[in-house]
PDB file of C-alpha atoms in Angstrom:
ATOM      1  CA  UNK A 101     -48.328  -1.310 -22.756  1.00  0.00           C
ATOM      2  CA  UNK A 102     -44.983  -1.463 -24.532  1.00  0.00           C
ATOM      3  CA  UNK A 103     -43.894   1.597 -22.787  1.00  0.00           C
ATOM      4  CA  UNK A 104     -44.534   0.250 -19.293  1.00  0.00           C
ATOM      5  CA  UNK A 105     -42.398  -2.635 -19.969  1.00  0.00           C
ATOM      6  CA  UNK A 106     -39.661  -0.625 -21.143  1.00  0.00           C
ATOM      7  CA  UNK A 107     -39.955   1.570 -18.159  1.00  0.00           C
ATOM      8  CA  UNK A 108     -39.818  -1.345 -15.914  1.00  0.00           C
ATOM      9  CA  UNK A 109     -36.607  -2.642 -17.650  1.00  0.00           C
ATOM     10  CA  UNK A 110     -35.012   0.667 -17.391  1.00  0.00           C
ATOM     11  CA  UNK A 111     -35.856   0.968 -13.577  1.00  0.00           C
ATOM     12  CA  UNK A 112     -34.527  -2.617 -13.051  1.00  0.00           C
ATOM     13  CA  UNK A 113     -31.239  -1.795 -14.920  1.00  0.00           C
ATOM     14  CA  UNK A 114     -30.609   1.474 -13.332  1.00  0.00           C
ATOM     15  CA  UNK A 115     -31.344  -0.032  -9.935  1.00  0.00           C
ATOM     16  CA  UNK A 116     -28.776  -2.544 -10.672  1.00  0.00           C
ATOM     17  CA  UNK A 117     -26.194   0.137 -11.725  1.00  0.00           C
ATOM     18  CA  UNK A 118     -26.810   1.998  -8.499  1.00  0.00           C
ATOM     19  CA  UNK A 119     -26.108  -1.061  -6.458  1.00  0.00           C
ATOM     20  CA  UNK A 120     -22.982  -1.727  -8.309  1.00  0.00           C
ATOM     21  CA  UNK A 121     -21.785   1.953  -7.713  1.00  0.00           C
ATOM     22  CA  UNK A 122     -22.693   1.525  -3.975  1.00  0.00           C
ATOM     23  CA  UNK A 123     -20.803  -1.825  -3.844  1.00  0.00           C
ATOM     24  CA  UNK A 124     -17.823  -0.349  -5.580  1.00  0.00           C
ATOM     25  CA  UNK A 125     -17.517   2.542  -3.148  1.00  0.00           C
ATOM     26  CA  UNK A 126     -17.781   0.170  -0.131  1.00  0.00           C
ATOM     27  CA  UNK A 127     -15.221  -2.086  -1.683  1.00  0.00           C
ATOM     28  CA  UNK A 128     -12.740   0.844  -1.914  1.00  0.00           C
ATOM     29  CA  UNK A 129     -13.349   1.740   1.711  1.00  0.00           C
ATOM     30  CA  UNK A 130     -12.969  -1.905   2.760  1.00  0.00           C
ATOM     31  CA  UNK A 131      -9.450  -2.106   0.979  1.00  0.00           C
ATOM     32  CA  UNK A 132      -8.426   1.206   2.548  1.00  0.00           C
ATOM     33  CA  UNK A 133      -9.403  -0.031   6.011  1.00  0.00           C
ATOM     34  CA  UNK A 134      -7.471  -3.369   5.523  1.00  0.00           C
ATOM     35  CA  UNK A 135      -4.460  -1.401   4.152  1.00  0.00           C
ATOM     36  CA  UNK A 136      -4.412   0.727   7.198  1.00  0.00           C
ATOM     37  CA  UNK A 137      -4.895  -2.168   9.685  1.00  0.00           C
ATOM     38  CA  UNK A 138      -1.968  -3.997   7.986  1.00  0.00           C
ATOM     39  CA  UNK A 139       0.112  -0.781   8.410  1.00  0.00           C
ATOM     40  CA  UNK A 140      -0.729  -0.718  12.120  1.00  0.00           C
ATOM     41  CA  UNK A 141       0.022  -4.300  12.590  1.00  0.00           C
ATOM     42  CA  UNK A 142       3.312  -4.010  10.581  1.00  0.00           C
ATOM     43  CA  UNK A 143       4.158  -0.949  12.886  1.00  0.00           C
ATOM     44  CA  UNK A 144       3.611  -3.169  16.041  1.00  0.00           C
ATOM     45  CA  UNK A 145       5.911  -5.869  14.863  1.00  0.00           C
ATOM     46  CA  UNK A 146       8.484  -3.341  13.651  1.00  0.00           C
ATOM     47  CA  UNK A 147       8.476  -1.685  17.285  1.00  0.00           C
ATOM     48  CA  UNK A 148       9.297  -5.188  18.753  1.00  0.00           C
ATOM     49  CA  UNK A 149      11.958  -5.802  16.170  1.00  0.00           C
ATOM     50  CA  UNK A 150      10.063  -8.495  14.341  1.00  0.00           C
ATOM     51  CA  UNK A 151      10.982  -7.270  10.880  1.00  0.00           C
ATOM     52  CA  UNK A 152       9.942 -10.431   8.877  1.00  0.00           C
ATOM     53  CA  UNK A 153       6.547 -10.214  10.409  1.00  0.00           C
ATOM     54  CA  UNK A 154       6.326  -6.525   9.605  1.00  0.00           C
ATOM     55  CA  UNK A 155       7.293  -7.042   6.104  1.00  0.00           C
ATOM     56  CA  UNK A 156       4.474  -9.581   5.754  1.00  0.00           C
ATOM     57  CA  UNK A 157       1.993  -7.161   7.229  1.00  0.00           C
ATOM     58  CA  UNK A 158       3.176  -4.322   4.898  1.00  0.00           C
ATOM     59  CA  UNK A 159       3.070  -6.752   1.931  1.00  0.00           C
ATOM     60  CA  UNK A 160      -0.556  -7.741   2.777  1.00  0.00           C
ATOM     61  CA  UNK A 161      -1.487  -3.951   2.888  1.00  0.00           C
ATOM     62  CA  UNK A 162       0.207  -3.418  -0.440  1.00  0.00           C
ATOM     63  CA  UNK A 163      -1.679  -6.293  -1.978  1.00  0.00           C
ATOM     64  CA  UNK A 164      -4.905  -4.547  -1.193  1.00  0.00           C
ATOM     65  CA  UNK A 165      -4.178  -2.037  -3.855  1.00  0.00           C
ATOM     66  CA  UNK A 166      -5.794   0.907  -1.963  1.00  0.00           C
ATOM     67  CA  UNK A 167      -6.865   3.898  -4.050  1.00  0.00           C
ATOM     68  CA  UNK A 168      -5.123   6.072  -1.467  1.00  0.00           C
ATOM     69  CA  UNK A 169      -1.807   6.981  -2.813  1.00  0.00           C
ATOM     70  CA  UNK A 170      -0.484   8.166   0.624  1.00  0.00           C
ATOM     71  CA  UNK A 171      -1.099   4.879   2.426  1.00  0.00           C
ATOM     72  CA  UNK A 172       0.577   3.032  -0.472  1.00  0.00           C
ATOM     73  CA  UNK A 173       3.589   5.374  -0.125  1.00  0.00           C
ATOM     74  CA  UNK A 174       3.730   4.691   3.583  1.00  0.00           C
ATOM     75  CA  UNK A 175       3.441   0.976   3.196  1.00  0.00           C
ATOM     76  CA  UNK A 176       6.256   0.721   0.698  1.00  0.00           C
ATOM     77  CA  UNK A 177       8.273   3.079   2.912  1.00  0.00           C
ATOM     78  CA  UNK A 178       7.833   1.074   5.997  1.00  0.00           C
ATOM     79  CA  UNK A 179       8.482  -2.232   4.102  1.00  0.00           C
ATOM     80  CA  UNK A 180      11.912  -0.655   2.863  1.00  0.00           C
ATOM     81  CA  UNK A 181      12.845   0.353   6.426  1.00  0.00           C
ATOM     82  CA  UNK A 182      12.158  -3.211   7.705  1.00  0.00           C
ATOM     83  CA  UNK A 183      14.278  -4.677   4.751  1.00  0.00           C
ATOM     84  CA  UNK A 184      17.043  -2.240   5.586  1.00  0.00           C
ATOM     85  CA  UNK A 185      17.068  -3.646   9.145  1.00  0.00           C
ATOM     86  CA  UNK A 186      17.341  -7.125   7.660  1.00  0.00           C
ATOM     87  CA  UNK A 187      20.128  -6.155   5.228  1.00  0.00           C
ATOM     88  CA  UNK A 188      17.923  -6.699   2.206  1.00  0.00           C
ATOM     89  CA  UNK A 189      19.221  -3.599   0.463  1.00  0.00           C
ATOM     90  CA  UNK A 190      17.983  -4.272  -3.118  1.00  0.00           C
ATOM     91  CA  UNK A 191      14.486  -4.902  -1.839  1.00  0.00           C
ATOM     92  CA  UNK A 192      14.640  -1.800   0.131  1.00  0.00           C
ATOM     93  CA  UNK A 193      15.871   0.095  -2.940  1.00  0.00           C
ATOM     94  CA  UNK A 194      12.896  -1.170  -5.023  1.00  0.00           C
ATOM     95  CA  UNK A 195      10.347  -0.197  -2.170  1.00  0.00           C
ATOM     96  CA  UNK A 196      11.848   3.234  -1.974  1.00  0.00           C
ATOM     97  CA  UNK A 197      11.321   3.807  -5.726  1.00  0.00           C
ATOM     98  CA  UNK A 198       7.805   2.594  -5.410  1.00  0.00           C
ATOM     99  CA  UNK A 199       7.095   4.656  -2.331  1.00  0.00           C
ATOM    100  CA  UNK A 200       8.409   7.840  -4.193  1.00  0.00           C
ATOM    101  CA  UNK A 201       6.208   7.069  -7.162  1.00  0.00           C
ATOM    102  CA  UNK A 202       3.112   7.168  -4.884  1.00  0.00           C
ATOM    103  CA  UNK A 203       4.103  10.289  -2.976  1.00  0.00           C
ATOM    104  CA  UNK A 204       7.417  12.077  -4.119  1.00  0.00           C
ATOM    105  CA  UNK A 205       6.973  14.482  -0.967  1.00  0.00           C
ATOM    106  CA  UNK A 206       7.391  11.568   1.485  1.00  0.00           C
ATOM    107  CA  UNK A 207      10.450  12.894   3.394  1.00  0.00           C
ATOM    108  CA  UNK A 208      10.715   9.742   5.451  1.00  0.00           C
ATOM    109  CA  UNK A 209      11.390   7.790   2.256  1.00  0.00           C
ATOM    110  CA  UNK A 210      13.847  10.234   0.957  1.00  0.00           C
ATOM    111  CA  UNK A 211      15.919   9.965   4.216  1.00  0.00           C
ATOM    112  CA  UNK A 212      15.683   6.218   4.097  1.00  0.00           C
ATOM    113  CA  UNK A 213      16.983   6.078   0.663  1.00  0.00           C
ATOM    114  CA  UNK A 214      19.972   8.246   1.547  1.00  0.00           C
ATOM    115  CA  UNK A 215      20.699   5.914   4.551  1.00  0.00           C
ATOM    116  CA  UNK A 216      20.280   2.970   2.443  1.00  0.00           C
ATOM    117  CA  UNK A 217      22.785   4.245  -0.210  1.00  0.00           C
ATOM    118  CA  UNK A 218      25.220   5.010   2.675  1.00  0.00           C
ATOM    119  CA  UNK A 219      24.901   1.566   4.012  1.00  0.00           C
ATOM    120  CA  UNK A 220      25.489  -0.055   0.612  1.00  0.00           C
ATOM    121  CA  UNK A 221      28.463   2.116  -0.099  1.00  0.00           C
ATOM    122  CA  UNK A 222      30.022   1.056   3.358  1.00  0.00           C
ATOM    123  CA  UNK A 223      29.232  -2.526   2.774  1.00  0.00           C
ATOM    124  CA  UNK A 224      30.921  -2.623  -0.765  1.00  0.00           C
ATOM    125  CA  UNK A 225      33.987  -0.730   0.464  1.00  0.00           C
ATOM    126  CA  UNK A 226      34.640  -3.535   2.979  1.00  0.00           C
ATOM    127  CA  UNK A 227      34.849  -6.202   0.275  1.00  0.00           C
TER     128      UNK A 227
END
């Protein structure tokens, strides 16, 4: 009789563990979907030159902390581009560093960082 109780407890515990694993996987997928949606919304605002709104969307996507390193790199890179358009060069530099950490092969971020350095140098030369 004791064996049956133990088996039932084990079944109940393992069933809970399986549910937790399933929930964890669906949570990761939800975070990825929200991050991608935020990226698309930010891109729409960027196209219409609403850079502050785009930054807010990209920031919301970053806050989702997706497990996909590529989407995180894109979000940081896009936010850096919007910051460059607003003249926030320090914020853009910080976002470029984070974008490169997530994906060092992201060519768009490398080009953006070079443009940002050129803008910063021309700005400091004027004053």
